[in-house]
Amino acid sequence: MPSASAGQAGTADWYRHFGTVDAPGSSPCYAEWSLGIADDPEVIGRIEQWPHNKRQPLLILAAARFLGAGISPYREFREFLLARWDEVSRTVLSRATQTNEAGRCATLLPSLAGIAAAEGRPLALIEVGASAGLALFPDKYAYEYDDGTFVTRLAPDPDARPAADGPPVLRCTVEGAVPLPMDLPEVVWRAGIDLNPLDINNPDDVAWLEALVWPEQDFRRDRLRRAIAVAQQDPPLLVAGDLNEQLVALAAHAPSDAALVVFHSAVMAYLDASGRQAFRATIGRLAAERGCHWLSNEGHTVIAQADGSVVVPEMDDARLRGRFLLLQDGVPVGIAGPHGQSLEWL
């Protein structure tokens, strides 16, 4: 059994990786806080008291933000953290990193539109790990794809002028032969599965979603609020439960005259190797019996697995470098920014 000091070293390395790889360029505040925690044995020791799946950097940082921590140097953040530790701990243990980033629709859209075009049918969508279901509305958002020389714009109503209360505009830089669609695909049915679905009409759940947005990224916070407004007009079907237990039954409700697509982003890291293997088997079964398509949008490792397994064995971590690998029906097709900000086609 690893010693306590070995466990603390592993947790410190986790925070150091987040502070040097994931956060820089997106949140200087989170980078400083994470590196501060990595070098703070007292705070690391307290984090070590939580279950392994509750120790990831984003969870404690979001919990602190949820409780009112502002952008500040690490010294001030540490004072806040230790003074409010009981509340931070309760939040960490009762919540999960259910970041519901609508921006990821920008990196999923080319594949979704391609599937709809190839099938000649509208789409039925199931998202596993759906949080509040905001990624289930790719047909309701506007898009701007920038290849460095030209910007391709798509919108539910191409003739409508941008409005302050309109749908979010998802901006994405593209590289390579990304198969950008000319029109948005039609979605006739949408549903999601989550261990604890968030309710877009519950103020606490909405506040938690906002706390999961990184501090300096006001544009993501605005995007989140606009996406919530879209979803509130026609809330998706969300099922509470384990994805491996609920997926087949939920898929049976999808209309048979639609092309079924099961997708997920930053979810597989929360399953161990056997759970991911079971999920792949279920997807294979749905593909054989229902003609289901599968979009996987995952980082190489988000949570270090106790069994040493990796999330995406198809790609070297150095190539991803904080980005996600997009697989379509098990075949790598692109490398995506984790919040949908970029898409490199393979």
Coordinates of C-alpha atoms in Angstrom, one line a residue:
M1 CA 0.0 0.0 0.0
P2 CA 1.4 3.5 -0.9
S3 CA 2.5 5.6 2.1
A4 CA 0.7 8.8 3.0
S5 CA 3.7 10.8 1.7
A6 CA 3.5 9.0 -1.6
G7 CA -0.2 9.7 -1.8
Q8 CA 0.4 13.4 -1.1
A9 CA 3.1 13.5 -3.7
G10 CA 0.7 12.1 -6.3
T11 CA -2.0 14.6 -5.4
A12 CA 0.6 17.5 -5.5
D13 CA 1.7 16.3 -8.9
W14 CA -1.9 16.4 -10.1
Y15 CA -2.3 20.0 -9.0
R16 CA 1.1 20.9 -10.4
H17 CA 0.2 19.4 -13.8
F18 CA -3.1 21.4 -13.8
G19 CA -1.2 24.5 -12.9
T20 CA 1.4 24.1 -15.6
V21 CA -0.4 22.4 -18.4
D22 CA -4.2 22.9 -18.2
A23 CA -4.7 26.3 -16.6
P24 CA -2.1 28.6 -18.2
G25 CA -3.5 30.6 -21.1
S26 CA -7.0 30.1 -19.8
S27 CA -6.9 31.2 -16.2
P28 CA -3.8 32.7 -14.6
C29 CA -5.7 32.7 -11.3
Y30 CA -6.3 28.9 -11.4
A31 CA -2.7 28.3 -12.5
E32 CA -1.4 30.3 -9.5
W33 CA -3.9 28.6 -7.1
S34 CA -3.1 25.1 -8.3
L35 CA 0.7 25.6 -8.1
G36 CA 0.2 27.1 -4.7
I37 CA -1.7 24.1 -3.5
A38 CA 0.8 21.7 -5.0
D39 CA 3.5 23.3 -2.8
D40 CA 1.3 23.5 0.3
P41 CA 1.6 20.3 2.4
E42 CA -1.1 21.4 4.8
V43 CA -3.7 21.9 2.1
I44 CA -2.6 18.8 0.2
G45 CA -3.0 16.8 3.4
R46 CA -6.6 18.1 3.8
I47 CA -7.4 17.2 0.2
E48 CA -6.0 13.7 0.9
Q49 CA -8.8 13.2 3.4
W50 CA -11.4 13.2 0.6
P51 CA -12.2 10.2 -1.6
H52 CA -9.9 9.9 -4.6
N53 CA -12.5 11.0 -7.1
K54 CA -13.1 14.2 -5.1
R55 CA -9.5 15.5 -5.2
Q56 CA -9.3 16.9 -8.7
P57 CA -8.3 20.5 -8.9
L58 CA -11.3 21.9 -10.7
L59 CA -13.7 20.6 -8.0
I60 CA -12.0 22.3 -5.0
L61 CA -11.4 25.5 -7.0
A62 CA -15.1 25.6 -8.2
A63 CA -16.3 24.9 -4.6
A64 CA -14.3 27.9 -3.4
R65 CA -15.7 30.1 -6.2
F66 CA -19.2 28.9 -5.4
L67 CA -18.7 30.0 -1.8
G68 CA -17.5 33.5 -2.9
A69 CA -13.7 33.3 -3.4
G70 CA -12.6 36.1 -5.8
I71 CA -9.6 36.4 -8.0
S72 CA -6.7 36.9 -5.7
P73 CA -3.1 35.9 -5.0
Y74 CA -2.7 32.4 -3.6
R75 CA -1.9 33.7 -0.1
E76 CA -5.4 35.3 0.1
F77 CA -7.0 32.3 -1.5
R78 CA -5.4 30.1 1.1
E79 CA -6.8 32.2 3.9
F80 CA -10.3 31.9 2.4
L81 CA -9.9 28.2 1.9
L82 CA -8.8 27.4 5.4
A83 CA -11.3 29.7 7.1
R84 CA -14.2 28.1 5.1
W85 CA -12.8 24.6 5.0
D86 CA -15.9 22.9 6.4
E87 CA -18.1 24.5 3.8
V88 CA -15.6 23.8 1.0
S89 CA -15.5 20.2 2.1
R90 CA -19.3 19.9 2.2
T91 CA -19.5 21.4 -1.3
V92 CA -16.8 19.1 -2.7
L93 CA -18.4 16.0 -1.3
S94 CA -21.9 16.9 -2.5
R95 CA -21.1 18.3 -5.9
A96 CA -19.2 17.1 -9.0
T97 CA -17.3 18.7 -11.8
Q98 CA -20.3 18.9 -14.1
T99 CA -19.0 21.6 -16.4
N100 CA -21.7 22.0 -19.0
E101 CA -19.7 23.7 -21.8
A102 CA -22.0 24.5 -24.7
G103 CA -19.0 25.6 -26.6
R104 CA -18.1 21.9 -27.2
C105 CA -21.0 21.8 -29.7
A106 CA -18.7 23.7 -32.1
T107 CA -16.3 20.7 -32.2
L108 CA -19.0 18.1 -32.4
L109 CA -21.1 19.9 -35.1
P110 CA -19.1 18.8 -38.1
S111 CA -19.4 15.2 -37.2
L112 CA -23.1 15.5 -36.3
A113 CA -23.9 17.3 -39.5
G114 CA -21.9 14.7 -41.5
I115 CA -23.9 11.8 -39.8
A116 CA -27.2 13.5 -40.6
A117 CA -26.2 14.1 -44.2
A118 CA -24.9 10.6 -44.7
E119 CA -28.0 9.0 -43.2
G120 CA -30.4 11.5 -44.9
R121 CA -32.3 11.7 -41.6
P122 CA -32.7 14.1 -38.7
L123 CA -30.8 13.3 -35.5
A124 CA -31.8 11.8 -32.1
L125 CA -29.1 12.7 -29.5
I126 CA -28.1 11.1 -26.2
E127 CA -25.4 12.6 -24.2
V128 CA -23.9 10.5 -21.4
G129 CA -22.6 12.7 -18.5
A130 CA -25.0 15.4 -19.6
S131 CA -24.9 17.6 -16.6
A132 CA -27.8 20.1 -17.3
G133 CA -28.0 19.0 -21.0
L134 CA -26.8 22.2 -22.6
A135 CA -24.7 20.3 -25.2
L136 CA -27.9 18.7 -26.5
F137 CA -28.8 21.8 -28.5
P138 CA -26.3 22.0 -31.3
D139 CA -29.1 23.0 -33.7
K140 CA -30.1 26.0 -31.5
Y141 CA -26.8 27.8 -31.2
A142 CA -24.9 30.0 -33.7
Y143 CA -21.3 29.3 -34.8
E144 CA -18.2 31.1 -36.2
Y145 CA -15.4 28.9 -37.6
D146 CA -12.2 30.8 -38.3
D147 CA -9.5 29.1 -40.4
G148 CA -7.2 32.1 -40.4
T149 CA -8.4 33.5 -43.7
F150 CA -12.1 33.1 -43.7
V151 CA -14.9 32.8 -41.1
T152 CA -17.8 30.4 -41.7
R153 CA -21.0 31.5 -39.9
L154 CA -23.9 29.2 -39.1
A155 CA -27.1 30.1 -37.2
P156 CA -30.5 28.7 -36.6
D157 CA -32.0 31.7 -38.4
P158 CA -29.3 33.0 -40.8
D159 CA -31.3 36.1 -41.5
A160 CA -31.6 37.2 -37.9
R161 CA -29.4 39.9 -36.5
P162 CA -27.4 39.1 -33.4
A163 CA -29.3 40.1 -30.3
A164 CA -28.3 40.7 -26.7
D165 CA -30.7 38.0 -25.6
G166 CA -30.1 35.7 -28.6
P167 CA -28.5 32.2 -28.6
P168 CA -24.8 32.0 -27.8
V169 CA -22.3 32.4 -30.7
L170 CA -19.8 29.5 -30.4
R171 CA -16.4 30.6 -31.9
C172 CA -13.9 28.0 -33.0
T173 CA -10.6 28.2 -34.8
V174 CA -10.1 25.4 -37.3
E175 CA -7.1 23.7 -38.8
G176 CA -7.0 21.1 -41.6
A177 CA -9.8 19.8 -43.8
V178 CA -12.6 20.2 -41.2
P179 CA -15.9 19.2 -42.9
L180 CA -17.8 22.3 -42.0
P181 CA -21.6 22.0 -42.9
M182 CA -23.5 24.5 -44.9
D183 CA -26.5 24.2 -42.6
L184 CA -27.3 23.1 -39.1
P185 CA -28.6 19.5 -38.8
E186 CA -32.2 18.9 -37.6
V187 CA -32.5 17.4 -34.2
V188 CA -35.9 15.8 -33.5
W189 CA -35.2 14.2 -30.1
R190 CA -32.6 14.9 -27.3
A191 CA -31.9 13.2 -24.0
G192 CA -29.2 12.8 -21.5
I193 CA -27.9 10.6 -18.6
D194 CA -26.1 11.9 -15.5
L195 CA -25.5 10.5 -12.0
N196 CA -27.0 13.8 -10.8
P197 CA -28.6 15.9 -13.5
L198 CA -28.5 19.6 -12.9
D199 CA -31.8 21.6 -13.1
I200 CA -31.5 24.7 -15.2
N201 CA -34.5 26.1 -13.3
N202 CA -32.8 25.6 -9.9
P203 CA -30.9 28.7 -8.8
D204 CA -28.3 26.7 -6.8
D205 CA -27.6 24.4 -9.8
V206 CA -27.2 27.4 -12.1
A207 CA -24.9 29.0 -9.6
W208 CA -22.8 25.8 -9.5
L209 CA -22.6 25.8 -13.3
E210 CA -21.4 29.4 -13.2
A211 CA -18.8 28.5 -10.5
L212 CA -17.4 25.8 -12.8
V213 CA -16.5 28.5 -15.4
W214 CA -12.9 29.6 -14.9
P215 CA -12.6 33.0 -13.2
E216 CA -11.3 35.2 -16.0
Q217 CA -13.5 33.7 -18.7
D218 CA -16.5 36.1 -18.6
F219 CA -17.2 35.2 -22.2
R220 CA -17.9 31.6 -21.2
R221 CA -20.1 32.8 -18.3
D222 CA -22.1 34.8 -20.8
R223 CA -22.2 31.9 -23.2
L224 CA -23.5 29.6 -20.4
R225 CA -26.3 32.0 -19.5
R226 CA -27.4 32.3 -23.1
A227 CA -27.3 28.5 -23.5
I228 CA -29.4 28.1 -20.3
A229 CA -32.0 30.5 -21.8
V230 CA -32.1 28.4 -25.0
A231 CA -32.6 25.1 -23.0
Q232 CA -35.2 26.6 -20.7
Q233 CA -37.5 27.1 -23.7
D234 CA -37.6 23.3 -24.3
P235 CA -35.8 21.4 -21.5
P236 CA -34.3 18.1 -22.6
L237 CA -35.2 14.7 -21.1
L238 CA -32.6 14.0 -18.4
V239 CA -32.3 10.6 -16.7
A240 CA -30.6 10.1 -13.4
G241 CA -28.4 7.1 -13.1
D242 CA -25.3 5.2 -14.2
L243 CA -24.6 5.5 -17.9
N244 CA -23.9 1.8 -18.3
E245 CA -27.2 0.9 -16.6
Q246 CA -29.4 3.5 -18.4
L247 CA -28.2 3.8 -21.9
V248 CA -29.9 0.9 -23.6
A249 CA -33.3 1.6 -22.1
L250 CA -33.0 5.3 -22.9
A251 CA -32.0 4.6 -26.5
A252 CA -35.2 2.5 -26.9
H253 CA -37.2 5.7 -26.6
A254 CA -35.4 7.5 -29.5
P255 CA -37.5 7.7 -32.6
S256 CA -36.7 5.0 -35.1
D257 CA -36.8 7.3 -38.1
A258 CA -34.0 9.4 -36.7
A259 CA -30.2 8.7 -36.8
L260 CA -29.2 8.0 -33.2
V261 CA -26.0 9.5 -31.9
V262 CA -24.5 8.9 -28.5
F263 CA -21.9 11.3 -27.4
H264 CA -19.8 12.4 -24.4
S265 CA -17.2 15.0 -23.5
A266 CA -14.8 14.6 -20.5
V267 CA -16.8 11.7 -19.0
M268 CA -14.8 8.5 -19.5
A269 CA -12.1 9.6 -17.0
Y270 CA -14.6 9.2 -14.3
L271 CA -15.0 5.5 -15.1
D272 CA -12.4 2.8 -14.3
A273 CA -11.1 0.5 -17.0
S274 CA -13.9 -2.0 -16.5
G275 CA -16.6 0.7 -16.7
R276 CA -15.2 2.1 -19.9
Q277 CA -14.9 -1.4 -21.4
A278 CA -18.6 -2.0 -20.5
F279 CA -19.5 1.3 -22.1
R280 CA -17.7 0.4 -25.4
A281 CA -19.5 -3.0 -25.4
T282 CA -22.9 -1.3 -25.0
I283 CA -22.1 1.2 -27.8
G284 CA -21.1 -1.8 -30.0
R285 CA -24.4 -3.5 -29.2
L286 CA -26.4 -0.4 -30.0
A287 CA -24.4 0.1 -33.2
A288 CA -25.2 -3.5 -34.3
E289 CA -28.9 -3.5 -33.2
R290 CA -29.9 0.2 -33.8
G291 CA -27.3 1.6 -36.2
C292 CA -26.2 4.0 -33.4
H293 CA -23.3 6.4 -34.0
W294 CA -20.8 7.3 -31.3
L295 CA -18.9 10.5 -30.7
S296 CA -16.2 10.5 -28.0
N297 CA -14.6 13.8 -27.0
E298 CA -12.1 13.0 -24.3
G299 CA -8.8 14.1 -22.8
H300 CA -6.0 11.7 -22.4
T301 CA -6.3 11.7 -18.6
V302 CA -8.5 13.9 -16.5
I303 CA -8.4 11.9 -13.3
A304 CA -5.5 9.5 -12.7
Q305 CA -7.0 6.0 -12.5
A306 CA -6.1 3.8 -9.6
D307 CA -5.7 0.9 -12.0
G308 CA -3.2 2.8 -14.2
S309 CA -5.5 2.8 -17.2
V310 CA -5.7 5.7 -19.7
V311 CA -8.8 7.3 -21.2
V312 CA -7.6 7.6 -24.8
P313 CA -5.0 5.0 -25.7
E314 CA -5.2 6.0 -29.3
M315 CA -3.2 9.2 -28.9
D316 CA 0.0 10.1 -27.1
D317 CA -0.6 12.6 -24.3
A318 CA 2.2 14.9 -25.6
R319 CA 0.2 15.3 -28.8
L320 CA -3.0 16.2 -27.0
R321 CA -1.3 18.5 -24.5
G322 CA -4.4 19.5 -22.6
R323 CA -6.8 19.0 -25.6
F324 CA -9.4 16.4 -26.3
L325 CA -9.3 13.6 -28.9
L326 CA -12.5 13.4 -31.0
L327 CA -13.4 9.9 -32.2
Q328 CA -16.3 9.2 -34.5
D329 CA -17.5 5.6 -34.3
G330 CA -14.1 4.7 -32.7
V331 CA -11.9 6.4 -35.3
P332 CA -9.9 9.5 -34.3
V333 CA -11.0 12.4 -36.5
G334 CA -9.9 15.5 -34.7
I335 CA -8.1 17.2 -31.8
A336 CA -10.4 19.6 -30.0
G337 CA -9.9 22.4 -27.5
P338 CA -11.5 21.3 -24.2
H339 CA -14.0 24.1 -24.3
G340 CA -14.7 23.9 -28.0
Q341 CA -12.4 26.8 -28.9
S342 CA -10.4 24.9 -31.5
L343 CA -10.6 21.9 -33.8
E344 CA -7.7 20.4 -35.7
W345 CA -8.9 17.8 -38.2
L346 CA -6.7 14.6 -38.6

